[in-house]
Tab-separated table of C-alpha atoms in Angstrom:
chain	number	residue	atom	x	y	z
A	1	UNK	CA	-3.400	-2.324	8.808
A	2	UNK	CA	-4.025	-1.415	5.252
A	3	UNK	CA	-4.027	-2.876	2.209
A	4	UNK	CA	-1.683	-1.695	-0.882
A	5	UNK	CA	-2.916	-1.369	-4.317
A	6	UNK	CA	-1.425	-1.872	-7.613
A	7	UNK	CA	-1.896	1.806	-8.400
A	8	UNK	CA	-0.172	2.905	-4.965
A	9	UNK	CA	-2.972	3.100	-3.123
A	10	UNK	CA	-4.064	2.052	0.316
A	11	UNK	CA	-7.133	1.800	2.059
A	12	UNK	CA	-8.309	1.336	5.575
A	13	UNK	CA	-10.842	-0.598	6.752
A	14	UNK	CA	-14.416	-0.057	7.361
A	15	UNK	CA	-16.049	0.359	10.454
A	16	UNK	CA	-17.425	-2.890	12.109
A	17	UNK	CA	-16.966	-5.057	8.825
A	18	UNK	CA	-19.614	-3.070	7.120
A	19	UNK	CA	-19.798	0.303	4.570
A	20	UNK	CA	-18.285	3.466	6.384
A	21	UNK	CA	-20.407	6.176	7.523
A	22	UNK	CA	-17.580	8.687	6.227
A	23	UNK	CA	-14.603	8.865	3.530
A	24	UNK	CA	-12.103	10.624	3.249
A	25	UNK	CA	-9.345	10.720	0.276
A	26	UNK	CA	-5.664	11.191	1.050
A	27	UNK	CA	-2.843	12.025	-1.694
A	28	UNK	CA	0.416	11.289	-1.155
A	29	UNK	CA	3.901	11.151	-2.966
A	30	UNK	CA	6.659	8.800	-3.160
A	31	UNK	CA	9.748	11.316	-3.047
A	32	UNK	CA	11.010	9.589	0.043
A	33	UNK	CA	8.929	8.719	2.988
A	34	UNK	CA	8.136	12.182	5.087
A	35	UNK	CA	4.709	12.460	2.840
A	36	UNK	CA	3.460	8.611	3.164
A	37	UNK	CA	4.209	8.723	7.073
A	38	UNK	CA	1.938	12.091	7.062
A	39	UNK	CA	-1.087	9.953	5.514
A	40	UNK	CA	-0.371	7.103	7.913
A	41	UNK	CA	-0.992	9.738	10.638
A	42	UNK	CA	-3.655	10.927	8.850
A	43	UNK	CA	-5.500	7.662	7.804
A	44	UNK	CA	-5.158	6.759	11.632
A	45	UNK	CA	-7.126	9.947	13.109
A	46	UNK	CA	-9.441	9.726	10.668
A	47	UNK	CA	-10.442	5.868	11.332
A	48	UNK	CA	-10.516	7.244	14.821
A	49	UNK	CA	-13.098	9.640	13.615
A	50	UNK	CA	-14.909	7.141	11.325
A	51	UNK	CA	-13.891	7.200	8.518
A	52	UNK	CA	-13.098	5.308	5.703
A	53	UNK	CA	-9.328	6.472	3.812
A	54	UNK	CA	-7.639	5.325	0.787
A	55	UNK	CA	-4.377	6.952	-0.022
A	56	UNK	CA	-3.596	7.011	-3.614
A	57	UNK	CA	0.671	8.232	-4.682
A	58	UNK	CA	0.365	11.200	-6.954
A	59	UNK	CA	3.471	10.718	-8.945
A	60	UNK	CA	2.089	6.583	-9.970
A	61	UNK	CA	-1.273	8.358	-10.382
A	62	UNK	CA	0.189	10.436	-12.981
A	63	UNK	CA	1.156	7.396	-15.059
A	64	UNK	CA	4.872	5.326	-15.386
A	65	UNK	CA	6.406	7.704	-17.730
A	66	UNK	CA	5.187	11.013	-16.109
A	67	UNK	CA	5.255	9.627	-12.965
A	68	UNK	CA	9.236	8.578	-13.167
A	69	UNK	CA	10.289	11.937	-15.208
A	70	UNK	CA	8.763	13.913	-12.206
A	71	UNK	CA	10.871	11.461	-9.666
A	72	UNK	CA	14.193	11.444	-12.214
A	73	UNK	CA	14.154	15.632	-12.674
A	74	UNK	CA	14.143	15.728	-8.451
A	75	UNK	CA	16.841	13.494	-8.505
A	76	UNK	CA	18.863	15.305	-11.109
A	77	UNK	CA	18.433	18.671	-9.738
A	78	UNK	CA	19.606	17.755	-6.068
A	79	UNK	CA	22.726	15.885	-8.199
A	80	UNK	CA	24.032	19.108	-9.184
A	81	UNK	CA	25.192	21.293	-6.724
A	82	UNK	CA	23.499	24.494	-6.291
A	83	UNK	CA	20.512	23.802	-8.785
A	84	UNK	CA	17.760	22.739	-6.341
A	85	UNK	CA	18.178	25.894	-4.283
A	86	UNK	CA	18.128	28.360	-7.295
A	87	UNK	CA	14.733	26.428	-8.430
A	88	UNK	CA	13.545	26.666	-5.016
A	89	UNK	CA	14.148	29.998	-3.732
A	90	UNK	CA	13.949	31.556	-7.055
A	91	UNK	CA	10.746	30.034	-8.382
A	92	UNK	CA	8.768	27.237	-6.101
A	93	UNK	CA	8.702	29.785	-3.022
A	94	UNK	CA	7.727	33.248	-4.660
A	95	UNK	CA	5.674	30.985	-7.820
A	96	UNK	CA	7.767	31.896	-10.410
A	97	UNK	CA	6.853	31.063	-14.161
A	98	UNK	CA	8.503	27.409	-13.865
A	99	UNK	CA	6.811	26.701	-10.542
A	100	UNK	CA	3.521	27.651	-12.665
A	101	UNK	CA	4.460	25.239	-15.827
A	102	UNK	CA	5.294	22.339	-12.901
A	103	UNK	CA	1.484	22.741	-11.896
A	104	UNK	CA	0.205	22.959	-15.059
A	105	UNK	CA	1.931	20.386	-16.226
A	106	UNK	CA	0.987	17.633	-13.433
A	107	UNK	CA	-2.355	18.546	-13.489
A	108	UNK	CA	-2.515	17.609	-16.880
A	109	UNK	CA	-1.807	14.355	-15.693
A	110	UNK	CA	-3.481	13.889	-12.200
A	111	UNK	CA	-6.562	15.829	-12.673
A	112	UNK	CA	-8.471	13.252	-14.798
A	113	UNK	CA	-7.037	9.953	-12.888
A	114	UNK	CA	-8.625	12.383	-9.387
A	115	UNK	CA	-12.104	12.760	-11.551
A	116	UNK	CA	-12.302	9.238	-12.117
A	117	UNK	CA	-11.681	8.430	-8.693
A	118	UNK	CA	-14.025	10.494	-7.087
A	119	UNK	CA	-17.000	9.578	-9.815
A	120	UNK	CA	-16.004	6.253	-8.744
A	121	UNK	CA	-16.250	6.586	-5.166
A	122	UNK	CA	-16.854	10.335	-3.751
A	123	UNK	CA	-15.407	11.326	-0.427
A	124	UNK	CA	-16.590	13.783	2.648
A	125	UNK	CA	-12.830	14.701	2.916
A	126	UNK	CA	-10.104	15.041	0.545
A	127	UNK	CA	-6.988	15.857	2.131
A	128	UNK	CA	-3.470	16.672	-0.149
A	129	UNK	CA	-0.157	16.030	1.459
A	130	UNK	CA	1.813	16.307	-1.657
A	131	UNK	CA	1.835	19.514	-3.610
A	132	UNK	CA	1.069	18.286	-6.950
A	133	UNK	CA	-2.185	16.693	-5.468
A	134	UNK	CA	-2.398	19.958	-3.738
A	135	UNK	CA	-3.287	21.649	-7.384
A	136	UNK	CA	-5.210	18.689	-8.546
A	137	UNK	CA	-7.738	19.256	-5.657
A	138	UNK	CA	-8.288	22.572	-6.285
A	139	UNK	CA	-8.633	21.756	-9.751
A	140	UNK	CA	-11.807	19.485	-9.013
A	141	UNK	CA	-13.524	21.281	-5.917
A	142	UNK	CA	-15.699	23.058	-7.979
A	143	UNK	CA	-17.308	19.865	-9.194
A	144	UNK	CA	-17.854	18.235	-5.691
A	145	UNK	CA	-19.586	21.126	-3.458
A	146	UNK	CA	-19.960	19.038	-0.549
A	147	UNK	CA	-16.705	17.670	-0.718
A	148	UNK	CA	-13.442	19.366	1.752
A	149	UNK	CA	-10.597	19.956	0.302
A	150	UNK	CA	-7.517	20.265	2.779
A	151	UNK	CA	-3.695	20.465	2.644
A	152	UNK	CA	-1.679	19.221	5.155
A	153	UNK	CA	2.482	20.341	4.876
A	154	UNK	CA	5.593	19.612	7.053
A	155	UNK	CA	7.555	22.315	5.272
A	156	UNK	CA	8.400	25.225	7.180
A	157	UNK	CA	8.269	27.680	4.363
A	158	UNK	CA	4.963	26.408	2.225
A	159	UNK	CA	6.037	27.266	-1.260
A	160	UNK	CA	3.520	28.269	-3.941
A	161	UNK	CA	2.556	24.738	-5.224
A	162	UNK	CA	0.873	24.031	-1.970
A	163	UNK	CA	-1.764	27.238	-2.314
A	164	UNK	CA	-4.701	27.379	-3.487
A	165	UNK	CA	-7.682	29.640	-3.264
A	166	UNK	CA	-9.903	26.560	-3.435
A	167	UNK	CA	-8.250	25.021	-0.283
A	168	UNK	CA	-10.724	25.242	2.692
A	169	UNK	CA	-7.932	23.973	5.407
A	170	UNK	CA	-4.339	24.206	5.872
A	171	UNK	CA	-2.703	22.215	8.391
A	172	UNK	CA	0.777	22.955	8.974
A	173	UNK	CA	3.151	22.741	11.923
A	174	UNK	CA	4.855	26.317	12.454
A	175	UNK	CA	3.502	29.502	13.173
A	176	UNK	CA	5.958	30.503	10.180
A	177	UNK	CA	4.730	28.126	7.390
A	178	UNK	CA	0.853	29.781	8.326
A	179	UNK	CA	2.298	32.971	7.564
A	180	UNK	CA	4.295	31.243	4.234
A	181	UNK	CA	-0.230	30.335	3.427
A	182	UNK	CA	-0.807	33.696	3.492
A	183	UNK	CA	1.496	35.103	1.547
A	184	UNK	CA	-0.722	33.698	-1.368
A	185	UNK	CA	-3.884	32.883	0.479
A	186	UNK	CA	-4.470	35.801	2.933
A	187	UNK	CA	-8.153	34.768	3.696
A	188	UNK	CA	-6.967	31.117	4.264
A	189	UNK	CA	-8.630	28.734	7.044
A	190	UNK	CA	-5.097	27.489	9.276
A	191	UNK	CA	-4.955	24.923	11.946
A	192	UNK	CA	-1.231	25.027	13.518
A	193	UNK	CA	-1.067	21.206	14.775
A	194	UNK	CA	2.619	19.360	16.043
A	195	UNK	CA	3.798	16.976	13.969
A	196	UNK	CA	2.770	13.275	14.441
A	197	UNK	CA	4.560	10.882	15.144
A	198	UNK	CA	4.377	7.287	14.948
A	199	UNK	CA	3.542	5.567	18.306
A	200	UNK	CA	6.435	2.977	18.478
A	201	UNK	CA	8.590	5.523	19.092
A	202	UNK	CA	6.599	6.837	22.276
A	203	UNK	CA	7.359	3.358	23.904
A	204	UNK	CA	11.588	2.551	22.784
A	205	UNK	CA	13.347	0.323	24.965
A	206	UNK	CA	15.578	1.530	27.658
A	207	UNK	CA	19.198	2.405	26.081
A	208	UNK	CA	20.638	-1.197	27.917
A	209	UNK	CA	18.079	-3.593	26.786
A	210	UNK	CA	18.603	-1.809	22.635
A	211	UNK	CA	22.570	-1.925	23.446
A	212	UNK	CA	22.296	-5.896	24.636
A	213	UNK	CA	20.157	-6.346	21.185
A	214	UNK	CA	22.023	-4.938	19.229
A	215	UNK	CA	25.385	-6.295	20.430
A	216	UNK	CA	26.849	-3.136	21.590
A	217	UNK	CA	28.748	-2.101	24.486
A	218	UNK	CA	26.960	-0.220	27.348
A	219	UNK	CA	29.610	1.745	27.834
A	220	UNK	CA	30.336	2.645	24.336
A	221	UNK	CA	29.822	5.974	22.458
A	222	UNK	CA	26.901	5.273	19.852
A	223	UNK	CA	25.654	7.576	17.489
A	224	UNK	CA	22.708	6.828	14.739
A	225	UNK	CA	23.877	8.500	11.588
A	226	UNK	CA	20.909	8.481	8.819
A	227	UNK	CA	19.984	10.824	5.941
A	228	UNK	CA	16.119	10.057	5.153
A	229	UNK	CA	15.075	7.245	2.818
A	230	UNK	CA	17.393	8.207	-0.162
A	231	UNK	CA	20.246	8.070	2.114
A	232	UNK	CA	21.821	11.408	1.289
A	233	UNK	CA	25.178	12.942	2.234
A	234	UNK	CA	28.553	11.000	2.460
A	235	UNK	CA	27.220	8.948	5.081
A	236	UNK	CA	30.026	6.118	4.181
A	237	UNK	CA	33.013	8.529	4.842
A	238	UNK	CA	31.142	9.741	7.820
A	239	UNK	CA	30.751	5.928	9.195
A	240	UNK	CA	34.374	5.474	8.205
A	241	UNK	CA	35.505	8.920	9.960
A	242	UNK	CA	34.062	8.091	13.087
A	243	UNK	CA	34.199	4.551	13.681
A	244	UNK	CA	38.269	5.365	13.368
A	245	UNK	CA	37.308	7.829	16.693
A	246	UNK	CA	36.302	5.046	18.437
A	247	UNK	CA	32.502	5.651	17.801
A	248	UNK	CA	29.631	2.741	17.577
A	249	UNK	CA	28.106	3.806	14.289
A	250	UNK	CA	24.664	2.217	13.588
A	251	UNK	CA	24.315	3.702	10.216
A	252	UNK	CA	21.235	3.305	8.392
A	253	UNK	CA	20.757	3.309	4.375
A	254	UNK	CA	16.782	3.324	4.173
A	255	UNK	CA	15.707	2.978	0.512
A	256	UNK	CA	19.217	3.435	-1.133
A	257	UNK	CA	20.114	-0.014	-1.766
A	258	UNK	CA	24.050	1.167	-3.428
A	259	UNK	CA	24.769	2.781	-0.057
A	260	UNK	CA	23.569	-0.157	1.961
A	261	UNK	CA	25.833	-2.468	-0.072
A	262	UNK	CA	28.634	-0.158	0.814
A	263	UNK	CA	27.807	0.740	4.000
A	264	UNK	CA	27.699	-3.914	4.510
A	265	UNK	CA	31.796	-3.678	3.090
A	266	UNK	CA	32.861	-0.666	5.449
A	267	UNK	CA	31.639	-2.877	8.153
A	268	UNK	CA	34.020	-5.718	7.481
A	269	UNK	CA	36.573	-4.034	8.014
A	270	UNK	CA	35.586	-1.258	10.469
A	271	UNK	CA	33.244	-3.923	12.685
A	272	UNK	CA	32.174	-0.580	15.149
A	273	UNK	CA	30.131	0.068	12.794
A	274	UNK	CA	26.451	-1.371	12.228
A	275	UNK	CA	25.016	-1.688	8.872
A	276	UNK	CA	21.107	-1.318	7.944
A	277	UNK	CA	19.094	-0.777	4.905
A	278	UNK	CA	15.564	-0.272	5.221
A	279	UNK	CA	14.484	-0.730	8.772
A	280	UNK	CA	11.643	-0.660	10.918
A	281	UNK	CA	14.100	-0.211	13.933
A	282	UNK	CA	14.583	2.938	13.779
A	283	UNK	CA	12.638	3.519	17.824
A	284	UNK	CA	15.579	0.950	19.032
A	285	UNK	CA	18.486	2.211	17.421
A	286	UNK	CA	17.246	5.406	18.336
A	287	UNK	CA	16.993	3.792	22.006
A	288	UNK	CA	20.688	2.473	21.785
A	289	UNK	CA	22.146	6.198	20.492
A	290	UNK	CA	23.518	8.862	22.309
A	291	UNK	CA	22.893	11.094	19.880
A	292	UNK	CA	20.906	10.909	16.214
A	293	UNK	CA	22.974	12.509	13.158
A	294	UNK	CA	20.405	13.163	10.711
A	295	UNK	CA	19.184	15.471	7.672
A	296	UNK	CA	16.291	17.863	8.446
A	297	UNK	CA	12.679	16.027	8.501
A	298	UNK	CA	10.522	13.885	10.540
A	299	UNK	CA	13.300	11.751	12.135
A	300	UNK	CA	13.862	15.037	14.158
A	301	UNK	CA	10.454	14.587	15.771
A	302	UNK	CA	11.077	11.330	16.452
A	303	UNK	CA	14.188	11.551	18.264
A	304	UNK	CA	12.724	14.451	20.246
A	305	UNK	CA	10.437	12.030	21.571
A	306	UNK	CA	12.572	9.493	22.836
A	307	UNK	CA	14.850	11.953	24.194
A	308	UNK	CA	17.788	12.056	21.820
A	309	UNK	CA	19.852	15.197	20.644
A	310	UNK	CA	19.948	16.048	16.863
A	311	UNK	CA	23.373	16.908	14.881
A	312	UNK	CA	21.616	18.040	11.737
A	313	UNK	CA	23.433	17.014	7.866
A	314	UNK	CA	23.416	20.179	5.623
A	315	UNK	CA	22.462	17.974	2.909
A	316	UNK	CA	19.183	18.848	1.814
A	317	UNK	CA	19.333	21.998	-0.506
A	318	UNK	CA	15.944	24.166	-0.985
A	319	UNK	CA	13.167	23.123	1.253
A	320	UNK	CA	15.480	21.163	3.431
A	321	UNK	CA	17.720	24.262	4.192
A	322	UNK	CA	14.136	26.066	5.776
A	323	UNK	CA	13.862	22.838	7.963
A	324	UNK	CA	16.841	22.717	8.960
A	325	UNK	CA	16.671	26.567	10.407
A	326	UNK	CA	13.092	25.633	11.969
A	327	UNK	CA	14.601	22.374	13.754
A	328	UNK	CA	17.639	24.194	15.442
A	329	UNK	CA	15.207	27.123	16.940
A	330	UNK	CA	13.160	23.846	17.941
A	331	UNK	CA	16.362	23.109	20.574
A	332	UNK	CA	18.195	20.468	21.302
A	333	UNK	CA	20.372	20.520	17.757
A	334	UNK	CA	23.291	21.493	16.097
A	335	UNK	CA	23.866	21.748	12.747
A	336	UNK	CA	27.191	20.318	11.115
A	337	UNK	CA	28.541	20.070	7.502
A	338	UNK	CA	28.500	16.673	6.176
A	339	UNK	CA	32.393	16.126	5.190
A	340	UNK	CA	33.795	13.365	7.017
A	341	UNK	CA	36.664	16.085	9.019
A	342	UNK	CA	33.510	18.334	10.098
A	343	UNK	CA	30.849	15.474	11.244
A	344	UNK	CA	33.900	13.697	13.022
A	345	UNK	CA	34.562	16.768	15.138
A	346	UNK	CA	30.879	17.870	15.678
A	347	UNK	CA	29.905	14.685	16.863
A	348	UNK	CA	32.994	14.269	19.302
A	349	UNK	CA	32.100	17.744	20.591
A	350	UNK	CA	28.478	16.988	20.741
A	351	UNK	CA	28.993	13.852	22.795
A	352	UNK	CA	31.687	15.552	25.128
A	353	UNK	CA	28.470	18.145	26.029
A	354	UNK	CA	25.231	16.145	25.843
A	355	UNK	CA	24.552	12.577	27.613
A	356	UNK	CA	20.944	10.682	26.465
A	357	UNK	CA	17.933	11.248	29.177
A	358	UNK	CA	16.322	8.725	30.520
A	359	UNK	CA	12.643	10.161	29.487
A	360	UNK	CA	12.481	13.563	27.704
A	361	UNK	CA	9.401	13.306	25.855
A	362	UNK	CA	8.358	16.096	23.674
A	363	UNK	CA	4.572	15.688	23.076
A	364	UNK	CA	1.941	12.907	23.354
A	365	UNK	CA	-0.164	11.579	21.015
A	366	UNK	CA	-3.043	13.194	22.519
A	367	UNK	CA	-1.658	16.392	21.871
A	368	UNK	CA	-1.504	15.482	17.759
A	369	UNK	CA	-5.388	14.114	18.419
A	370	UNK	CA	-6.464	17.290	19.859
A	371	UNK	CA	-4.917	19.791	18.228
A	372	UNK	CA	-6.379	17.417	14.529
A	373	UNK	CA	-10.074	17.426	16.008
A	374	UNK	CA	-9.717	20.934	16.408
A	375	UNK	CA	-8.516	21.656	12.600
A	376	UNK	CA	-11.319	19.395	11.133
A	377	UNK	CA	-13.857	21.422	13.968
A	378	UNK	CA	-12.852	24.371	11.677
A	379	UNK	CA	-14.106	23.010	8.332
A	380	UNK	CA	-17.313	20.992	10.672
A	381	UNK	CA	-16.073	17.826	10.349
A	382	UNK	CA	-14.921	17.094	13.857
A	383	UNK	CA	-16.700	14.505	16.318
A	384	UNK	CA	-14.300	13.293	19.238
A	385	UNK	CA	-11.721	10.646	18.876
């Protein structure tokens, strides 16, 4: 368990009560929850390895005012149709002039809150899985020449941001986002590694016992329908659409607390369907589905591991359209548009085709161990788990 700071930290403990033998930095973001999950994962294998972590949120770290304005202009950009994927695919992945003036701009801001943390306390490791901390870190290397400096991204196309020349690991987990490091660091250091995933969901409940729990019909059709922690897409007209089809709908809201509220009315009057904000049930609704209706991300992984299909929201613009591609050549997804008409036929046809196994499991978490040991092996930093 770790402990949260006022300044968005967190930090793990030490080994046997007493000062760590290693440390290891890890920055994070708080633009929904794929990047703290990442340093969870991270902070784990590393206390595994003996080390000491603290994770510190690079948009708090940048102050309240920058720190909300960075938060607010992500916000407004995926408000307005089209703009996010102009921005993306027109500056963040080639590093256009406004992907420069982003890093220039946030460095302004994190690079002397990341001095003053490591004059306070230096680390062994520091480890970005955000890409403004990403540019901070190379920012500071230079200044700590015992200190590694690695990045660790999800994305399937790494956009500029996230390179570095002063990066001495990249861990991502496609052979296509190593290529994406090249692109701008040819000489980079790679370690391809599967995403990690959190261990509740390698031990669910059996589909009966979440059904019983959760009140629902064992022989009902059940779907999870979820859109990350902001809760994006019509996932309302969606509930509404296919709880009329004579679906279960456990429909979760995560962060967004407007949708939950609504999502709590539709299920007055439309009772098939299961209201949740912010959950940590996601392994037994999961369990209870027949199929998880989702935006591109980590819940893909997830439900991969319990054994559950993926119908995949179109709802993400930018980065999220690149997952979304890399997820269906991963198998076992469609892809739907999010309008209430198109999810309500996609998911009727997807349940016609597909029925829930009863163990499909796609990785261990020995796999993730391994194939981390070997990535810090490649920067000398490795010594068994």
């Amino acid at each position: 368990m770790t402990g949260d700071h006022a300044d968005g930290s967190a930090e793990s403990p030490t080994n046997g009560g007493g000062q760590p033998d290693r440390r290891a930095l890890l920055l994070s973001g708080s633009l929904g929850m794929g990047h703290d999950v990442m340093a969870q994962a991270c902070a784990h294998s590393l206390a595994l390895r003996g080390f000491s972590t603290r994770t510190l949120d690079s948009l708090r770290m940048m102050g309240g005012r920058a720190g909300s304005a960075g938060e607010g202009v992500f916000r407004g950009m995926l408000a307005v149709p089209g703009l996010y994927d102009a921005v993306h695919f027109s500056q963040m992945r080639p590093g256009g002039g406004l992907s420069k003036a982003i890093e220039a701009a946030s460095s302004r801001f994190l690079v002397p809150k990341l001095r003053m943390e490591l004059r306070d306390q230096s680390v062994e490791l520091l480890v970005s899985i955000f890409a403004t901390g990403a540019a901070a870190a190379s920012r500071v290397k230079s200044e700590h020449s015992r200190m590694v400096t690695a990045v660790f991204c999800t994305d399937v196309c790494v956009h500029r941001l996230w390179v570095h020349e002063n990066t001495d690991l990249y861990l991502v987990t496609s052979n296509t986002a190593a290529r994406f490091v090249r692109r701008f660091h040819p000489e980079a250091r790679i370690a391809v590694v599967p995403t990690p995933v959190r261990q509740p969901f390698y031990d669910p409940p059996t589909q009966e016992t979440a059904r019983e729990a959760l009140e629902i019909p064992a022989d009902a059709r059940c779907v999870l329908l979820m859109s990350g922690s902001w809760g994006l897409g019509p996932l309302v007209e969606g509930a509404r659409a296919l709880a009329e089809a004579g679906v279960w709908v456990l429909a979760v809201a995560g962060r967004n607390v407007s949708l939950a509220g609504r999502l709590r009315e539709l299920a007055n009057t439309h009772p098939q369907v299961v209201p949740f904000g912010f959950t940590d049930r996601i392994p037994e609704l999961m369990a209870a589905s027949d199929l998880v209706v989702t935006s591109s991300g980590d819940t893909c992984s997830e439900a991969r591991v319990i054994g559950r299909d993926l119908l995949l929201l179109d709802v993400v613009p930018g980065h999220g359209r690149d997952n979304l591609q890399l997820e269906l050549d991963r198998g076992r997804a469609d892809v739907t548009s999010a309008d209430a008409a198109s999810l309500r036929r996609s998911v009727l046809a997807a349940l016609d085709r597909t029925k829930p196994p009863s163990v499909r499991v796609v990785g261990t978490p020995e796999a993730w161990e391994q194939a981390f040991d070997g990535a810090l092996s490649q920067v000398e930093l490795a010594n068994g788990w």
